[in-house]
Amino acid sequence: MPSPIPDHLNPYGKKFILFQLVFWFLYFFVYRSLWFSYTPPAVSWSAAYMFTGWLSTTLLAMTIWSTRRKSFKTQIMVGGLGCVFFGVLWRVNIHAIEWHILEVDIPEVITPFAYIHNGFFATVHLMAWSAGYFLIAYYTQYLHQQERAAKAELLAKEAQIKLLHLQISPHFLFNVLNSLDTLLIKENINESREMLSKLSLFLRQTLSEEPTHKITLKEEIERTKSYLDIELVRFRDKLKINWNCDPKLDEFSVPSLILQPIVENAIKHCVGKSMHGGIIEIEAI
């Protein structure tokens, strides 16, 4: 599968050009300092050497960049062949400048093979450079993939929360409306009004904001109490609620609508199926 090289390693981009300039300037000063007490080559020769090195690595980067949509194996093969070709070209260029422009260290006999002398060492230098190029490219890509995976996971969780929010309850609303219908049939007008008022308050609390937003534990408990107030009208003495919540945790942030579905399931699968009802205990300690 193709592994595209990140855009910041685009040899035509400003970031890469700046990186190249910084790299070769540093290389120039390090190269000069390594001579210590020995007499270093002329500054003009060192500058020419760095310039031809910069040119060779830039052309190599352009070659590798042209394969960015190819497979990793193809990129490595092209990079390796490019190191050999541009390594030889580097030596040809520096020897041409050295002998014909700077006119230093001119051999007695200049043969075609003299121009590629030490091409092997230039190739090794380019292989080291290209190894760094690939390491930076694929480490950056790895970080990008990790970031995308984290975002995808977050989006999936948000989608689940939104789905839960949207499902708040066809089941719950059906039961409440069914209970209201029963109360009206029995002409329990006051209880009907009470349940309708509590249902209105609950829906206003739960549907008024994005479900993925976080709220305080105190707000979540208040919403859950609004829900339980409705259920207490439905189940009367069959349902008992015990709260044990430490006030110190009131400002603790929690996902919106994290507690209500748990309580709803407890009522649906336990209290609602028991002849004698049940007790729900909610603790935050």
Coordinates of C-alpha atoms in Angstrom, one line a residue:
M1 CA 0.0 0.0 0.0
P2 CA 1.4 3.4 -0.9
S3 CA 2.8 5.5 2.0
P4 CA 2.8 9.1 0.9
I5 CA 5.7 11.3 2.1
P6 CA 4.5 14.2 4.2
D7 CA 4.2 17.6 2.6
H8 CA 6.8 19.3 4.8
L9 CA 9.4 17.1 3.0
N10 CA 8.4 18.4 -0.3
P11 CA 11.6 19.5 -2.0
Y12 CA 9.7 22.3 -3.7
G13 CA 8.3 23.7 -0.4
K14 CA 9.6 26.5 1.8
K15 CA 10.0 24.2 4.8
F16 CA 12.3 21.8 3.0
I17 CA 14.4 24.5 1.4
L18 CA 14.9 26.1 4.8
F19 CA 15.8 22.7 6.3
Q20 CA 18.3 22.1 3.6
L21 CA 20.0 25.5 4.1
V22 CA 20.3 25.1 7.8
F23 CA 21.5 21.5 7.5
W24 CA 24.3 22.3 5.0
F25 CA 25.4 25.5 6.8
L26 CA 25.8 23.4 10.0
Y27 CA 27.6 20.7 8.0
F28 CA 30.0 23.4 6.7
F29 CA 30.9 24.7 10.1
V30 CA 31.2 21.2 11.6
Y31 CA 33.3 20.0 8.7
R32 CA 35.7 23.0 9.1
S33 CA 36.0 22.6 12.9
L34 CA 36.9 18.8 12.6
W35 CA 40.3 19.8 11.2
F36 CA 41.3 21.2 14.6
S37 CA 45.0 22.1 14.4
Y38 CA 45.5 20.9 10.9
T39 CA 45.3 23.3 8.0
P40 CA 41.7 22.9 6.6
P41 CA 40.9 23.2 2.9
A42 CA 40.4 26.6 1.4
V43 CA 37.0 28.2 2.4
S44 CA 36.2 28.4 -1.3
W45 CA 36.7 24.6 -1.7
S46 CA 34.6 23.9 1.4
A47 CA 31.8 26.2 0.1
A48 CA 31.9 24.5 -3.3
Y49 CA 31.8 21.0 -1.6
M50 CA 28.8 22.0 0.5
F51 CA 27.0 23.6 -2.5
T52 CA 27.4 20.5 -4.7
G53 CA 26.3 18.4 -1.7
W54 CA 23.2 20.6 -1.3
L55 CA 22.5 20.3 -5.0
S56 CA 22.9 16.5 -4.9
T57 CA 20.6 16.0 -1.9
T58 CA 18.0 18.4 -3.3
L59 CA 17.9 16.4 -6.6
L60 CA 17.8 13.2 -4.7
A61 CA 14.8 14.5 -2.6
M62 CA 13.0 15.5 -5.9
T63 CA 13.6 12.0 -7.2
I64 CA 12.2 10.4 -4.0
W65 CA 9.3 12.8 -3.9
S66 CA 8.3 11.8 -7.4
T67 CA 7.6 8.3 -6.0
R68 CA 5.5 9.4 -3.0
R69 CA 2.4 7.7 -4.4
K70 CA 4.3 4.4 -5.0
S71 CA 4.8 1.6 -2.6
F72 CA 7.4 1.7 0.2
K73 CA 9.6 -0.8 -1.6
T74 CA 9.6 1.3 -4.8
Q75 CA 10.5 4.4 -2.8
I76 CA 13.5 2.6 -1.2
M77 CA 14.7 1.2 -4.5
V78 CA 14.5 4.6 -6.2
G79 CA 16.2 6.2 -3.2
G80 CA 19.0 3.7 -3.3
L81 CA 19.6 4.1 -7.0
G82 CA 19.4 7.8 -6.6
C83 CA 22.1 7.8 -4.0
V84 CA 24.5 6.0 -6.4
F85 CA 23.7 8.3 -9.3
F86 CA 23.7 11.6 -7.4
G87 CA 26.8 10.5 -5.4
V88 CA 28.7 10.1 -8.6
L89 CA 27.3 13.4 -9.9
W90 CA 28.4 15.1 -6.6
R91 CA 32.0 13.9 -7.2
V92 CA 32.0 15.0 -10.8
N93 CA 30.7 18.4 -9.9
I94 CA 33.2 19.0 -7.1
H95 CA 36.1 17.8 -9.2
A96 CA 35.1 20.0 -12.1
I97 CA 34.8 23.1 -9.9
E98 CA 38.1 22.2 -8.1
W99 CA 40.1 21.7 -11.2
H100 CA 38.6 24.1 -13.7
I101 CA 37.3 27.0 -11.6
L102 CA 39.3 27.0 -8.4
E103 CA 42.3 25.4 -10.1
V104 CA 43.6 23.5 -7.1
D105 CA 44.9 20.0 -6.7
I106 CA 44.9 19.4 -10.4
P107 CA 46.2 15.9 -11.3
E108 CA 48.8 15.5 -13.9
V109 CA 46.5 13.5 -16.1
I110 CA 42.7 14.1 -15.9
T111 CA 40.8 11.0 -17.1
P112 CA 37.1 10.5 -17.1
F113 CA 37.4 8.1 -14.2
A114 CA 39.3 10.8 -12.2
Y115 CA 36.1 12.8 -12.0
I116 CA 34.2 9.9 -10.2
H117 CA 37.1 9.3 -7.8
N118 CA 35.7 8.8 -4.2
G119 CA 32.2 8.5 -5.6
F120 CA 31.6 5.6 -3.2
F121 CA 32.1 7.9 -0.2
A122 CA 29.7 10.4 -1.6
T123 CA 27.2 7.6 -2.2
V124 CA 27.5 6.6 1.5
H125 CA 26.9 10.2 2.6
L126 CA 23.8 10.4 0.4
M127 CA 22.6 7.0 1.8
A128 CA 22.9 8.4 5.3
W129 CA 21.1 11.6 4.3
S130 CA 18.3 9.6 2.6
A131 CA 18.0 7.3 5.6
G132 CA 17.3 10.4 7.7
Y133 CA 14.9 11.7 5.1
F134 CA 12.9 8.4 5.2
L135 CA 13.0 8.2 9.0
I136 CA 11.6 11.7 9.4
A137 CA 9.0 11.0 6.7
Y138 CA 7.6 7.8 8.2
Y139 CA 7.9 9.0 11.8
T140 CA 5.8 12.0 10.9
Q141 CA 3.4 9.8 9.0
Y142 CA 3.2 7.5 12.1
L143 CA 2.3 10.5 14.3
H144 CA -0.3 11.6 11.8
Q145 CA -1.9 8.2 11.7
Q146 CA -1.9 8.0 15.5
E147 CA -3.6 11.4 15.5
R148 CA -6.2 10.3 12.9
A149 CA -6.9 7.1 14.9
A150 CA -7.4 9.1 18.1
K151 CA -9.8 11.5 16.2
A152 CA -11.7 8.6 14.7
E153 CA -12.1 7.0 18.1
L154 CA -13.3 10.3 19.6
L155 CA -15.8 10.7 16.7
A156 CA -17.0 7.2 17.2
K157 CA -17.6 7.8 20.9
E158 CA -19.3 11.1 20.2
A159 CA -21.5 9.3 17.6
Q160 CA -22.4 6.7 20.3
I161 CA -23.3 9.4 22.8
K162 CA -25.4 11.3 20.2
L163 CA -27.2 8.0 19.3
L164 CA -27.9 7.4 22.9
H165 CA -29.1 10.9 23.3
L166 CA -31.5 10.5 20.3
Q167 CA -32.7 7.2 21.8
I168 CA -33.4 8.8 25.1
S169 CA -36.1 7.1 24.9
P170 CA -38.6 6.2 22.6
H171 CA -39.0 3.5 25.3
F172 CA -39.1 6.0 28.2
L173 CA -41.4 8.4 26.4
F174 CA -43.8 5.6 25.4
N175 CA -44.0 4.5 29.1
V176 CA -44.6 8.0 30.3
L177 CA -47.3 8.8 27.7
N178 CA -48.9 5.4 28.4
S179 CA -48.9 6.3 32.2
L180 CA -50.4 9.6 31.4
D181 CA -53.1 8.0 29.3
T182 CA -53.9 5.7 32.3
L183 CA -54.1 8.5 34.7
L184 CA -56.4 10.5 32.4
I185 CA -58.6 7.5 32.0
K186 CA -58.8 7.3 35.8
E187 CA -59.4 11.0 35.8
N188 CA -56.3 11.6 38.0
I189 CA -56.0 15.2 36.7
N190 CA -53.6 16.4 39.4
E191 CA -51.2 13.5 39.0
S192 CA -51.4 13.8 35.2
R193 CA -50.4 17.5 35.4
E194 CA -47.6 16.7 37.8
M195 CA -46.2 14.0 35.5
L196 CA -46.5 16.3 32.4
S197 CA -44.8 19.1 34.2
K198 CA -41.9 16.9 35.3
L199 CA -41.6 15.4 31.8
S200 CA -41.4 18.9 30.4
L201 CA -38.7 19.9 32.8
F202 CA -36.7 16.7 32.1
L203 CA -36.9 17.1 28.3
R204 CA -35.9 20.8 28.6
Q205 CA -32.8 19.8 30.7
T206 CA -31.6 16.9 28.5
L207 CA -32.3 18.1 25.0
S208 CA -31.3 21.8 25.4
E209 CA -27.6 21.3 24.6
E210 CA -25.1 19.2 22.7
P211 CA -24.9 15.6 24.2
T212 CA -21.1 15.5 23.8
H213 CA -20.6 18.5 26.1
K214 CA -19.5 17.9 29.6
I215 CA -21.4 19.1 32.6
T216 CA -20.9 19.0 36.3
L217 CA -21.9 16.0 38.4
K218 CA -24.3 18.2 40.3
E219 CA -26.1 19.1 37.0
E220 CA -26.2 15.4 35.9
I221 CA -27.6 14.4 39.3
E222 CA -30.3 17.1 39.0
R223 CA -31.3 15.8 35.6
T224 CA -31.4 12.2 36.9
K225 CA -33.6 13.4 39.7
S226 CA -36.0 15.0 37.2
Y227 CA -36.2 11.7 35.4
L228 CA -36.7 9.8 38.7
D229 CA -39.5 12.2 39.7
I230 CA -41.4 11.0 36.6
E231 CA -40.8 7.4 37.4
L232 CA -41.9 7.9 41.0
V233 CA -45.2 9.1 39.7
R234 CA -45.5 5.9 37.6
F235 CA -44.4 3.4 40.2
R236 CA -45.4 5.1 43.4
D237 CA -44.4 3.1 46.4
K238 CA -42.8 0.3 44.3
L239 CA -39.8 2.5 43.6
K240 CA -37.4 3.8 46.3
I241 CA -34.3 5.9 45.7
N242 CA -31.3 6.2 48.0
W243 CA -28.8 9.0 47.3
N244 CA -25.3 9.1 48.7
C245 CA -23.4 11.8 46.8
D246 CA -20.5 13.7 48.3
P247 CA -21.0 17.4 47.8
K248 CA -17.2 17.8 47.2
L249 CA -17.8 16.1 43.9
D250 CA -20.5 18.5 42.7
E251 CA -18.1 20.3 40.3
F252 CA -16.5 17.2 38.9
S253 CA -17.0 17.1 35.1
V254 CA -18.8 14.2 33.5
P255 CA -20.3 13.5 30.0
S256 CA -23.8 14.7 29.7
L257 CA -26.5 12.0 30.1
I258 CA -24.1 9.4 31.5
L259 CA -26.2 8.5 34.6
Q260 CA -29.8 8.6 33.4
P261 CA -29.6 5.6 30.9
I262 CA -28.1 3.5 33.7
V263 CA -30.9 4.3 36.1
E264 CA -33.4 3.8 33.3
N265 CA -32.1 0.3 32.6
A266 CA -32.2 -0.5 36.4
I267 CA -35.9 0.5 36.5
K268 CA -36.7 -1.3 33.2
H269 CA -35.1 -4.6 34.0
C270 CA -35.5 -4.8 37.7
V271 CA -38.1 -2.6 39.3
G272 CA -40.5 -2.8 36.3
K273 CA -40.4 -6.6 36.3
S274 CA -40.8 -7.1 40.0
M275 CA -44.2 -7.3 41.7
H276 CA -42.7 -5.7 44.8
G277 CA -40.7 -3.1 43.1
G278 CA -37.2 -2.3 44.2
I279 CA -34.6 0.1 45.6
I280 CA -32.1 2.0 43.5
E281 CA -29.0 3.3 45.3
I282 CA -26.9 6.0 43.6
E283 CA -23.5 6.8 45.1
A284 CA -20.8 9.3 44.3
I285 CA -18.1 9.1 46.9

